[in-house]
Short mmCIF file of C-alpha atoms and ligand atoms in Angstrom, two decimals:
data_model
loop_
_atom_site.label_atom_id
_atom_site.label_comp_id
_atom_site.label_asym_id
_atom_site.label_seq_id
_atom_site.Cartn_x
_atom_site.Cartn_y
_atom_site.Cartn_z
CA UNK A 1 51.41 10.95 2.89
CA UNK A 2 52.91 14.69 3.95
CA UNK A 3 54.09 15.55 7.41
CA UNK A 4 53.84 18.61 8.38
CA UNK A 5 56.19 19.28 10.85
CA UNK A 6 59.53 18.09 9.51
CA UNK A 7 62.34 19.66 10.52
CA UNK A 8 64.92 17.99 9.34
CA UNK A 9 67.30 19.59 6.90
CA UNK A 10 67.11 20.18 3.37
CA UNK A 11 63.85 18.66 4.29
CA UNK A 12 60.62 20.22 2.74
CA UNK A 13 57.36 19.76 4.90
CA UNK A 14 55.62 18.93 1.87
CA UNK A 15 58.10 16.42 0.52
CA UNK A 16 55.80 13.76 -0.65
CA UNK A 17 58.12 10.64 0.59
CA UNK A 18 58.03 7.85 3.22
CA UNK A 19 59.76 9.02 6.56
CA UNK A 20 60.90 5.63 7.68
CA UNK A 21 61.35 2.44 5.93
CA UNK A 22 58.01 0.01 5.32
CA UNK A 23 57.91 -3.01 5.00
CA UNK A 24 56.42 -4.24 1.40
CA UNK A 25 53.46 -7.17 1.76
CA UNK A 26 54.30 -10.72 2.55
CA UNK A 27 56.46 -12.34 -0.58
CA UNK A 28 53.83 -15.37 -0.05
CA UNK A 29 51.03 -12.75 -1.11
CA UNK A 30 52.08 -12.77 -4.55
CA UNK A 31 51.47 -16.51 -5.55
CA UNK A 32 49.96 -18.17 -2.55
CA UNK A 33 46.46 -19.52 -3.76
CA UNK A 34 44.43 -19.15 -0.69
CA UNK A 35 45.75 -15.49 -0.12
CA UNK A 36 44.62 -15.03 -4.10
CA UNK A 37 41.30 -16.41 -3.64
CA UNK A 38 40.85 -14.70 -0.08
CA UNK A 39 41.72 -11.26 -2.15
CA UNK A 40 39.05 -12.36 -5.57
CA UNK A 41 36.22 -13.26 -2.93
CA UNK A 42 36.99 -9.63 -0.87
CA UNK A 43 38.91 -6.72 -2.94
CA UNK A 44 37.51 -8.04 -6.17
CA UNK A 45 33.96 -9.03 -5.50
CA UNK A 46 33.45 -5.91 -3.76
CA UNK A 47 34.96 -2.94 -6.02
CA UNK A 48 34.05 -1.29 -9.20
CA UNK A 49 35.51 -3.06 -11.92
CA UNK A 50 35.85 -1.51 -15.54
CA UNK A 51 34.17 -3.51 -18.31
CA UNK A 52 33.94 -1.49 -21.56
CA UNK A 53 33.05 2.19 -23.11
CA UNK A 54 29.43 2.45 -23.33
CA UNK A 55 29.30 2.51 -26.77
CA UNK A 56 30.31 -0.72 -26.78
CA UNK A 57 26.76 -1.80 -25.46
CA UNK A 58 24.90 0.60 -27.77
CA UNK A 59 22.18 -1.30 -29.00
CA UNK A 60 19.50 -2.87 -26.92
CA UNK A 61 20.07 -6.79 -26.42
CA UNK A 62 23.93 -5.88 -26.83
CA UNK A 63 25.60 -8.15 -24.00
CA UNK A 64 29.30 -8.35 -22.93
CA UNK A 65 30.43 -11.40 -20.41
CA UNK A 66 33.56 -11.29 -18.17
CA UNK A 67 35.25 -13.24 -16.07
CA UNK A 68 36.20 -12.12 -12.54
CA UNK A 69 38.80 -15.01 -11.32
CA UNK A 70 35.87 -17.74 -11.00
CA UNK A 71 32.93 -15.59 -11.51
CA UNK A 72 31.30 -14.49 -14.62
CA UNK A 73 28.79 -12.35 -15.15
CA UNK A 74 27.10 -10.26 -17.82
CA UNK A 75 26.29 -7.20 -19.09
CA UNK A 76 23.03 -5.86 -20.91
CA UNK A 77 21.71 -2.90 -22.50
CA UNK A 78 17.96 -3.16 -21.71
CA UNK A 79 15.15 -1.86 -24.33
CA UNK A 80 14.80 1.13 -22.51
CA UNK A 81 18.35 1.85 -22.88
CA UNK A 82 19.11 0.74 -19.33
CA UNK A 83 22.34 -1.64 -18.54
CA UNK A 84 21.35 -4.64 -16.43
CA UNK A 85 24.35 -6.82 -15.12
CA UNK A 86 23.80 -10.58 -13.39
CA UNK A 87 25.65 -13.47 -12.73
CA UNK A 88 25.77 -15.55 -15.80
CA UNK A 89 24.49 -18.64 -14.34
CA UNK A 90 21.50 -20.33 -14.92
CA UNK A 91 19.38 -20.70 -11.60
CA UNK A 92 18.01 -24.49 -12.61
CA UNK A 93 21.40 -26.32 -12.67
CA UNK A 94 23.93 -23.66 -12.62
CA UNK A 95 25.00 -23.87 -16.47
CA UNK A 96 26.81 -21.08 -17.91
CA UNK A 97 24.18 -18.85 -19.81
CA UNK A 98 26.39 -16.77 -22.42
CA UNK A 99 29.19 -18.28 -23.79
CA UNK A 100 30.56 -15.56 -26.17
CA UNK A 101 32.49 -12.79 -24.82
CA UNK A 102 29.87 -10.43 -26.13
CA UNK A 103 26.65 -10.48 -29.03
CA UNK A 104 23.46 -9.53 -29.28
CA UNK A 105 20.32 -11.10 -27.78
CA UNK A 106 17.59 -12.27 -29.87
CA UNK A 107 13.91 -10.21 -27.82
CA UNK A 108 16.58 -9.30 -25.65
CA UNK A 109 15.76 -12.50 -23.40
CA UNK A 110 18.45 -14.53 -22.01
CA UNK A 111 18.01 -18.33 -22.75
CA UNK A 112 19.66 -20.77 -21.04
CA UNK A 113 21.68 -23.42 -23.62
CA UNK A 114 21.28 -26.62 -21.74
CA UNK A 115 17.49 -26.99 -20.87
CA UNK A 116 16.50 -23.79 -22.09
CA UNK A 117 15.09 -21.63 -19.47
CA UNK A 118 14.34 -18.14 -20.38
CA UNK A 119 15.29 -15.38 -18.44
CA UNK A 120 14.03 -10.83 -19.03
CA UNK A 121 16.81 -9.24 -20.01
CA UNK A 122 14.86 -5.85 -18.33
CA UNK A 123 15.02 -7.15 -14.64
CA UNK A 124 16.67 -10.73 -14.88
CA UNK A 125 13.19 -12.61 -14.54
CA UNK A 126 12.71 -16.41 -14.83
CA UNK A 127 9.92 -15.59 -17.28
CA UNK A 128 9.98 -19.84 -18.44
CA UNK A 129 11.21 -23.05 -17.83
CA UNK A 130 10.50 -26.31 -20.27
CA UNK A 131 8.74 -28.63 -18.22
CA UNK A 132 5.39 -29.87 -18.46
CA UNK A 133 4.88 -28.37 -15.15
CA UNK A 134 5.96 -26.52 -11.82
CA UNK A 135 6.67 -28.90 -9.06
CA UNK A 136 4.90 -27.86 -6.16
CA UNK A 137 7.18 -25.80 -3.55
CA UNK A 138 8.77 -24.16 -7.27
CA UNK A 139 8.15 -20.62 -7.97
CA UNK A 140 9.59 -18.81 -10.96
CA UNK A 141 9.70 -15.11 -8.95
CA UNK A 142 12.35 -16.95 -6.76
CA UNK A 143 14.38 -18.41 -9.79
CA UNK A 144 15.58 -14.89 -11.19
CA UNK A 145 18.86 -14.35 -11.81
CA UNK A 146 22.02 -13.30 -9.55
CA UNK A 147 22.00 -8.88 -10.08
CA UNK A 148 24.94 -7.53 -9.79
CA UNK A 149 25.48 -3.65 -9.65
CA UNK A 150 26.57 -1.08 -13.14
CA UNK A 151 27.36 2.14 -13.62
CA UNK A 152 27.81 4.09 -16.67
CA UNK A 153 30.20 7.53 -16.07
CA UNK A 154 31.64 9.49 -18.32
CA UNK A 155 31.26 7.05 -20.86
CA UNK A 156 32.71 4.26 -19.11
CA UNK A 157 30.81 1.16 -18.01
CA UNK A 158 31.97 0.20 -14.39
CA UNK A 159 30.91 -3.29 -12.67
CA UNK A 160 30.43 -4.88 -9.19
CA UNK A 161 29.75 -8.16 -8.26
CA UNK A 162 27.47 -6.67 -5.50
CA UNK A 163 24.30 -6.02 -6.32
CA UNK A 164 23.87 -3.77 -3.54
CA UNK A 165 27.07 -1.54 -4.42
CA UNK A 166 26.36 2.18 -4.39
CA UNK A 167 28.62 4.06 -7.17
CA UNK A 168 31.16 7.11 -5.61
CA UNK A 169 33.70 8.94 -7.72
CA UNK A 170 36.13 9.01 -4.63
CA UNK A 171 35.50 5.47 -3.89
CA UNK A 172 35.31 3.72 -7.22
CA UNK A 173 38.40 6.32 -8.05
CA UNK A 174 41.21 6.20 -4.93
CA UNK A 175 42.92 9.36 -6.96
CA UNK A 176 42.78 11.54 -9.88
CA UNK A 177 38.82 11.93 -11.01
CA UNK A 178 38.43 14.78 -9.94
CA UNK A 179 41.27 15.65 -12.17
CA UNK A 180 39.25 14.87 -15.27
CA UNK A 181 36.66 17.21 -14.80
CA UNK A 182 37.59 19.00 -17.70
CA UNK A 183 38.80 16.34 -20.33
CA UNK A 184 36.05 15.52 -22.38
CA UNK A 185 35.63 11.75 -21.96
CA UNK A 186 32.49 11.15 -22.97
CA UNK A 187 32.88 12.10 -26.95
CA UNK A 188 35.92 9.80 -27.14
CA UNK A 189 35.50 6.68 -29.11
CA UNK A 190 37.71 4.08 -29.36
CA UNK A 191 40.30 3.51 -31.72
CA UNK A 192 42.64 0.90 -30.44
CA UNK A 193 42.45 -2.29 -28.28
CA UNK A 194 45.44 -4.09 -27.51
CA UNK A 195 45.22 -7.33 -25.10
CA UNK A 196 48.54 -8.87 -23.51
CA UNK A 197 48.94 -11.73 -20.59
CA UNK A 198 51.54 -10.78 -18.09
CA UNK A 199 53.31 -13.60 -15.77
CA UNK A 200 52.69 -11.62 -12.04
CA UNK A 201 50.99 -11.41 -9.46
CA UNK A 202 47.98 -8.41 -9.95
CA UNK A 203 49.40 -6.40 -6.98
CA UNK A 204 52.43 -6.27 -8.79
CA UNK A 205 51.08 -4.57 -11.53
CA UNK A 206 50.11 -1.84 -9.34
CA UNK A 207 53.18 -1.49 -7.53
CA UNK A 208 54.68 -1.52 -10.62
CA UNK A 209 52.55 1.48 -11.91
CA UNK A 210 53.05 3.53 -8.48
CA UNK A 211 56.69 4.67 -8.73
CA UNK A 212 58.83 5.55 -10.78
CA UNK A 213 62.41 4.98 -9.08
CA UNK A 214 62.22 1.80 -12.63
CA UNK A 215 61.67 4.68 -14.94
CA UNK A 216 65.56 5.53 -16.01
CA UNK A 217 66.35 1.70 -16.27
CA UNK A 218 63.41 0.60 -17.65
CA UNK A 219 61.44 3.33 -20.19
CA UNK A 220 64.71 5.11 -21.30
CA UNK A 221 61.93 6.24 -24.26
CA UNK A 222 59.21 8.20 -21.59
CA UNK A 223 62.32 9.67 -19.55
CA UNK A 224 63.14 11.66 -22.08
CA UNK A 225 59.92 12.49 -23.07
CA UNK A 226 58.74 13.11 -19.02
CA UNK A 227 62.07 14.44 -17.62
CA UNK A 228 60.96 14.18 -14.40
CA UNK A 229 60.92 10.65 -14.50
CA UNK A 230 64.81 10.25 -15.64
CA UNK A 231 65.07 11.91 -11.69
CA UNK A 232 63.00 8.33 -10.25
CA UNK A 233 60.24 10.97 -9.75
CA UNK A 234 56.07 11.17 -10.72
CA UNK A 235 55.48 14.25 -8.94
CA UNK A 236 57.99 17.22 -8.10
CA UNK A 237 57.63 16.82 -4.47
CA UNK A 238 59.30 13.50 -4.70
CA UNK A 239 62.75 14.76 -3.50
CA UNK A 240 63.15 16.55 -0.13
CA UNK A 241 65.04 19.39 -1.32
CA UNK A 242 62.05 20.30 -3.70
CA UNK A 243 62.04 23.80 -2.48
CA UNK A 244 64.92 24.46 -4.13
CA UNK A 245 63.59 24.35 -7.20
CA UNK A 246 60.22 25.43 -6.58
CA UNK A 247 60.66 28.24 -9.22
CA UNK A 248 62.52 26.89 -11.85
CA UNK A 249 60.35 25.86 -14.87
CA UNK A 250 62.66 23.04 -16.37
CA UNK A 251 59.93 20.00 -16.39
CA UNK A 252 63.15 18.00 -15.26
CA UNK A 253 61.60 19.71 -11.73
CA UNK A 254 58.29 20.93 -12.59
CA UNK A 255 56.99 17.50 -14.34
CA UNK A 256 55.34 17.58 -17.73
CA UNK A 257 56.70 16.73 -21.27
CA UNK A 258 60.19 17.77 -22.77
CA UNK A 259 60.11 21.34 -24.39
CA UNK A 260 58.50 20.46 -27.93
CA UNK A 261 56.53 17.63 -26.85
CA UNK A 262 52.63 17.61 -26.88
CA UNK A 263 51.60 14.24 -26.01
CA UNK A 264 52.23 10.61 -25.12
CA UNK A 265 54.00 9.58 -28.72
CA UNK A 266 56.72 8.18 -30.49
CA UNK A 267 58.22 11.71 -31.19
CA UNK A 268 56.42 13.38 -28.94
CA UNK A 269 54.00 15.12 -31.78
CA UNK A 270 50.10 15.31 -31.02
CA UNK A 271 49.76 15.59 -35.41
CA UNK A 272 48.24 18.58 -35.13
CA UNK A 273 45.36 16.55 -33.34
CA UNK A 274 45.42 18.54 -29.88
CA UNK A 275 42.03 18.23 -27.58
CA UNK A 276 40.43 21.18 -28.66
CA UNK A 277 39.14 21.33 -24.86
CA UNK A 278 42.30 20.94 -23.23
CA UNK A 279 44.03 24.49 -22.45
CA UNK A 280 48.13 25.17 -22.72
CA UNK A 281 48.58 24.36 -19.13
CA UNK A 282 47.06 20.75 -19.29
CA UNK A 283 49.06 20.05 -22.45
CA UNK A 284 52.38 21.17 -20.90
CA UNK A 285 51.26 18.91 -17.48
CA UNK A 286 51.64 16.30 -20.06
CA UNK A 287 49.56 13.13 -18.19
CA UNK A 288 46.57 12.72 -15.22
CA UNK A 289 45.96 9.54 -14.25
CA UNK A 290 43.13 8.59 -12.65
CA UNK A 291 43.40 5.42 -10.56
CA UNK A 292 40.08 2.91 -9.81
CA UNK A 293 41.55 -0.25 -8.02
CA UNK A 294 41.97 -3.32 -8.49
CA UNK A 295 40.97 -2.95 -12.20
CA UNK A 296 41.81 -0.15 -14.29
CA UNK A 297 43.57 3.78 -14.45
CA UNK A 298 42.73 5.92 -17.08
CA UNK A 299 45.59 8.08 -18.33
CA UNK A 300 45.02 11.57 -19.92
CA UNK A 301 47.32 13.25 -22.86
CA UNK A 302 47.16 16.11 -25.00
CA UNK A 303 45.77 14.32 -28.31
CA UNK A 304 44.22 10.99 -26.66
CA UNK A 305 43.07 8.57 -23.59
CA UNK A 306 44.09 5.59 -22.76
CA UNK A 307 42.78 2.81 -20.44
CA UNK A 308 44.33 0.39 -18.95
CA UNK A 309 42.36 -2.91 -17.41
CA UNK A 310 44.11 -5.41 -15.76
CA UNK A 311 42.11 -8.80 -14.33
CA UNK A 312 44.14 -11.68 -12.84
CA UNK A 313 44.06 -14.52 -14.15
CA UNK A 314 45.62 -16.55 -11.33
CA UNK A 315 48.22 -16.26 -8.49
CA UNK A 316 50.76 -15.45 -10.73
CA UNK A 317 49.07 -14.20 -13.82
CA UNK A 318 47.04 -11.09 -15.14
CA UNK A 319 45.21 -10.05 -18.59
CA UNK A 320 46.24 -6.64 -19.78
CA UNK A 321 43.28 -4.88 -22.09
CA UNK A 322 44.33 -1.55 -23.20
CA UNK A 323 42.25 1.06 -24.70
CA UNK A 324 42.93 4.12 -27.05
CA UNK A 325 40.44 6.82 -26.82
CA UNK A 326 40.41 9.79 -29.45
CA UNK A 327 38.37 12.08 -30.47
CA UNK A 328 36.44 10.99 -33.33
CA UNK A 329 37.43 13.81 -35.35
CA UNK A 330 41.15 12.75 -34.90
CA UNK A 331 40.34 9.35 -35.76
CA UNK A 332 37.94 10.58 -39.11
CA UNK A 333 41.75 12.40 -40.51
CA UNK A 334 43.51 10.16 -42.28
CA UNK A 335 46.70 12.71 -41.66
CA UNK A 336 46.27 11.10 -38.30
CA UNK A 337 48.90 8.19 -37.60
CA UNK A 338 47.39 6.51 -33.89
CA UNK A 339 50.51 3.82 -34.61
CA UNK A 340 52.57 7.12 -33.06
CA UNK A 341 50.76 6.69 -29.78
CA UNK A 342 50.07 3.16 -29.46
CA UNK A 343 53.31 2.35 -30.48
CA UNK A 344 54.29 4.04 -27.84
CA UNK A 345 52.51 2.91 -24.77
CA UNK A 346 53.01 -0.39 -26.13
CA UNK A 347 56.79 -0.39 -25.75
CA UNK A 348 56.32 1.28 -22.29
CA UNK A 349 53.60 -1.64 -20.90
CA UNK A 350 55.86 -4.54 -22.40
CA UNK A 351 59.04 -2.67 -20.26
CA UNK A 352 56.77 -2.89 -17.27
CA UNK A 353 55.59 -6.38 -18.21
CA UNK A 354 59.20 -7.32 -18.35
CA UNK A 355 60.19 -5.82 -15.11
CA UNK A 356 56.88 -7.21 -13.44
CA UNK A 357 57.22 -11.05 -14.61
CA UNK A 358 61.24 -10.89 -13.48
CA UNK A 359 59.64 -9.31 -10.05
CA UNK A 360 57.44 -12.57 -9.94
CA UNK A 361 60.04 -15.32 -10.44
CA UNK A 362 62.09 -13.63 -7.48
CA UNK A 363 59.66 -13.22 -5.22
CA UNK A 364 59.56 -17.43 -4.90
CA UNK A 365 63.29 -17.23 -3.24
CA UNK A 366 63.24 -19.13 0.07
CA UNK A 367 64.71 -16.58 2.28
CA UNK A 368 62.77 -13.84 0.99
CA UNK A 369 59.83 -13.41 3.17
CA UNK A 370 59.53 -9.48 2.39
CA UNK A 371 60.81 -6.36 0.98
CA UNK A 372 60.95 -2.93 1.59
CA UNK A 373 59.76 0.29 0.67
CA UNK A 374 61.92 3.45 -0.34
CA UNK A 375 60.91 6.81 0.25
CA UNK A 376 59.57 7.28 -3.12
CA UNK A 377 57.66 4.83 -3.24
CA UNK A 378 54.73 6.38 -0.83
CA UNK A 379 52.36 5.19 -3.49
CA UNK A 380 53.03 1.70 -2.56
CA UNK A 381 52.35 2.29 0.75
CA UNK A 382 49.13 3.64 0.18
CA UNK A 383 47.89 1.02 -2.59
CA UNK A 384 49.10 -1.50 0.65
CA UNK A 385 46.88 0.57 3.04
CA UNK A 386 43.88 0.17 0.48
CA UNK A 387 44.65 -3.34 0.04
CA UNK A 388 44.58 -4.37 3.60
CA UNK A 389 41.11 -2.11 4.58
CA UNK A 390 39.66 -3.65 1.47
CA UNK A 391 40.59 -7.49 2.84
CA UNK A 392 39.10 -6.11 6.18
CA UNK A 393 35.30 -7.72 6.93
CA UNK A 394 33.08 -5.03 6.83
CA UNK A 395 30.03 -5.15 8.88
CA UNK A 396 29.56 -8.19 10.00
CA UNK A 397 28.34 -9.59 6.53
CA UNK A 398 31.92 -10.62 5.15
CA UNK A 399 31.89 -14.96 4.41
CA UNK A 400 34.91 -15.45 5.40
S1 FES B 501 20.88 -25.49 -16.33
FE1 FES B 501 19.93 -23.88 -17.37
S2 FES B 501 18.06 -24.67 -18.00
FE2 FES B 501 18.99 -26.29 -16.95
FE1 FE2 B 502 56.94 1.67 -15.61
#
C-alpha cells in the first residue's frame, strides 16, 4: 500500500495512495448471476460471517436462522452453554427445519416439521425418525446434520459455512482488530437495530465504505463533524504532501472529530455518556473501524458501537442490519437520547445507499466494461486483491 522509495516531489514515502492508475473489477461483476453465485459458493461459503451479539443466544435452546444467498443454516446455544451451528436442512428429504428467524427450542432438540425427525441440538444427532422401522443399509449416526463452524469473540457471534473453518483475528478481521483491544466490547448491549434493503451489488457496498473522495458531496453532515473527510481523505496520509502538515494539530490534517465534538452524533455531543474506558486520545481519534469481509465492520466512537452487516440478497441487491451498542449504563439513563446517534448514522448509510443504488443502475451501460481507480482509493484496491485470492481454489478441494 506504501512505497518506500518515492522520490518524486512533494511526494511523501509514506503517502498512503495508488502510484499508477488500476483498473476497478469487471462492470459485469456487479450483476452477472453466474459471477454472483461463483462469489456465494467461494468468498461467502468460506469466510466468517457475523450473525448476532451473544446475548442474543443467551438461553439454552435459543436458535437464530440465516440465510446466506441459497443457504441457511442455524444457530444454537447448547445446554452446556455451547453454540452449535448446522445447515438447516433436514437429512431425510431435505425440508427446511426452522422456519422462524429465531425462538427457542422445546428439550433443545431440533424436529423436523414435515415427517418429524428429531435431531440433538448438543452435536446435531439424528437421535429419531418416525417409521416403523430402519431399512436395512439406513443408519441414524450417518443421518446427522450438516455442522458448520461458530465463534463467539468479544461478544460477537461469527459464522462459517465450513465446518472445518479455524477462527483468526487477522483473518476473520482484514484490518482494525487489533485496534479494539482496548474498547470494551464485550459489556455492550444492544440498544438499536435498524434493517434497510439497498439496490447494489455487495461489492459495492464495500467500495463504497473504502474511500472517502464521496464524503464532501455526499455526507455534508460527517464532513463537518470528521474534517478530514471534507479533504476526500480517511487517513492523513491520503495526500502526498502530508509532510507538510505532519505537525499541525487541526483534525482537518490530523483526522478525528471537529474541536467540541465527542462522538458520532447529531451535534456531535456524547450526553455526558463517554466510555468510561476510552482515554482523551481515543475520543479525539473520533472512529476505528474494524473491517471482517464480506459481512460486517464494526465502528468504534466515544459514547457507542455500531455494527454494520450487510448479506446480498441477489446480483444486484443487499440487506443492511445495523446495530447500536452502548454501554448498559448509558442505555439505563433516561438523560440519554440514542435518537442523537442513530439518527445520525442513519442519514449517513441512506447517503451511501443513495450513492450505491445510482452506482448500480450505471454500471449496466453498454460501453462500460470497467472503471478506474484514483489514488485515494488504495482501499479499493486492496478489498479487489482480497476478493480475487478469496475466488482463488485453494488446495485442491475448491467444487468449482
Ligand atoms: S424431510 Fe424432514 S423428516 Fe422428512
Ligand atoms: Fe460514505
Amino acid at each position: 500500500m506504501t512505497a518506500t522509495d518515492d522520490t518524486s516531489v512533494g511526494v511523501a514515502a509514506d503517502y498512503n495512495g495508488l502510484r499508477q492508475a488500476e483498473p476497478s473489477l469487471p462492470a459485469a461483476w456487479y450483476y452477472d448471476a453466474g459471477q454472483f453465485k461463483t462469489e456465494m459458493s467461494t468468498v461467502w461459503a468460506k469466510s466468517w460471517l457475523y450473525l448476532c451479539r451473544s446475548a442474543a443466544l443467551s438461553g439454552a435452546g435459543a436458535y437464530k436462522t440465516l440465510s446466506v444467498g441459497e443457504q441457511n443454516i442455524l444457530v444454537l446455544r447448547t445446554r452446556e452453554g455451547r453454540l452449535a451451528g448446522y445447515f438447516n436442512v433436514c437429512r431425510h428429504r431435505g425440508s427446511i427445519l426452522l422456519t422462524e428467524a429465531e425462538g427457542t427450542l422445546p428439550a433443545g432438540r431440533v424436529i423436523c416439521p414435515y415427517h418429524q425427525w428429531c435431531y440433538g441440538g448438543e452435536d446435531g444427532g439424528l437421535i429419531g425418525t418416525t417409521s416403523f422401522a430402519e431399512p436395512a443399509g439406513f443408519q441414524k449416526a450417518g443421518h446427522g446434520l450438516f455442522r458448520i463452524s461458530v465463534v463467539e469473540w468479544r461478544g460477537f457471534v461469527f459464522v462459517n459455512l465450513d465446518p472445518d473453518a479455524v477462527w483468526d483475528d487477522e483473518v476473520a478481521f482484514q484490518r482494525g482488530a487489533a485496534k479494539l483491544t482496548d474498547y470494551p466490547l464485550e459489556r455492550l448491549v444492544l440498544g438499536h437495530r435498524w434493517v434497510r434493503q439497498v439496490a447494489c451489488n455487495w461489492k459495492s457496498f464495500w467500495e463504497n465504505f473504502n474511500e472517502c473522495l464521496h464524503c464532501p458531496s455526499v455526507h455534508p453532515s460527517l464532513s463537518k463533524l470528521v474534517p478530514l473527510y471534507r479533504r476526500r481523505q480517511i487517513n492523513e496520509r491520503d495526500r502526498p504532501d502530508w509532510r507538510e502538515h505532519a505537525q499541525d494539530p487541526d483534525p482537518k490534517y490530523r483526522g478525528g472529530l471537529r474541536p467540541g465534538a465527542e462522538t458520532w452524533s447529531m451535534d456531535g455531543s456524547a450526553q455526558g455518556r463517554l466510555i468510561p474506558e476510552l482515554s482523551e486520545a481515543d475520543v479525539a481519534r473520533g472512529q476505528i473501524y474494524a473491517v471482517a469481509l464480506p459481512s460486517a465492520y464494526i465502528g468504534c466512537y466515544g459514547d457507542h458501537a455500531r455494527i454494520v452487516r450487510l448479506l446480498p440478497l441477489g446480483p444486484e441487491a443487499i440487506e443492511l442490519t445495523v446495530e447500536w451498542l452502548f454501554p448498559p449504563e448509558t442505555l439505563a439513563d433516561p438523560g440519554y437520547d440514542m435518537a442523537k446517534v442513530v439518527d445520525f448514522a442513519v442519514a449517513v448509510l441512506e447517503e451511501d445507499g443513495r450513492a450505491c443504488e445510482l452506482s448500480q443502475r450505471g454500471l449496466h451501460a453498454a460501453p462500460y466494461q470497467a472503471g478506474v481507480l484514483m489514488p485515494e482509493e488504495y482501499h479499493l484496491k486492496t478489498f479487489h486483491d482480497w476478493l480475487r485470492a478469496a475466488l482463488m481454489p485453494t488446495d485442491g478441494n475448491d467444487d468449482h
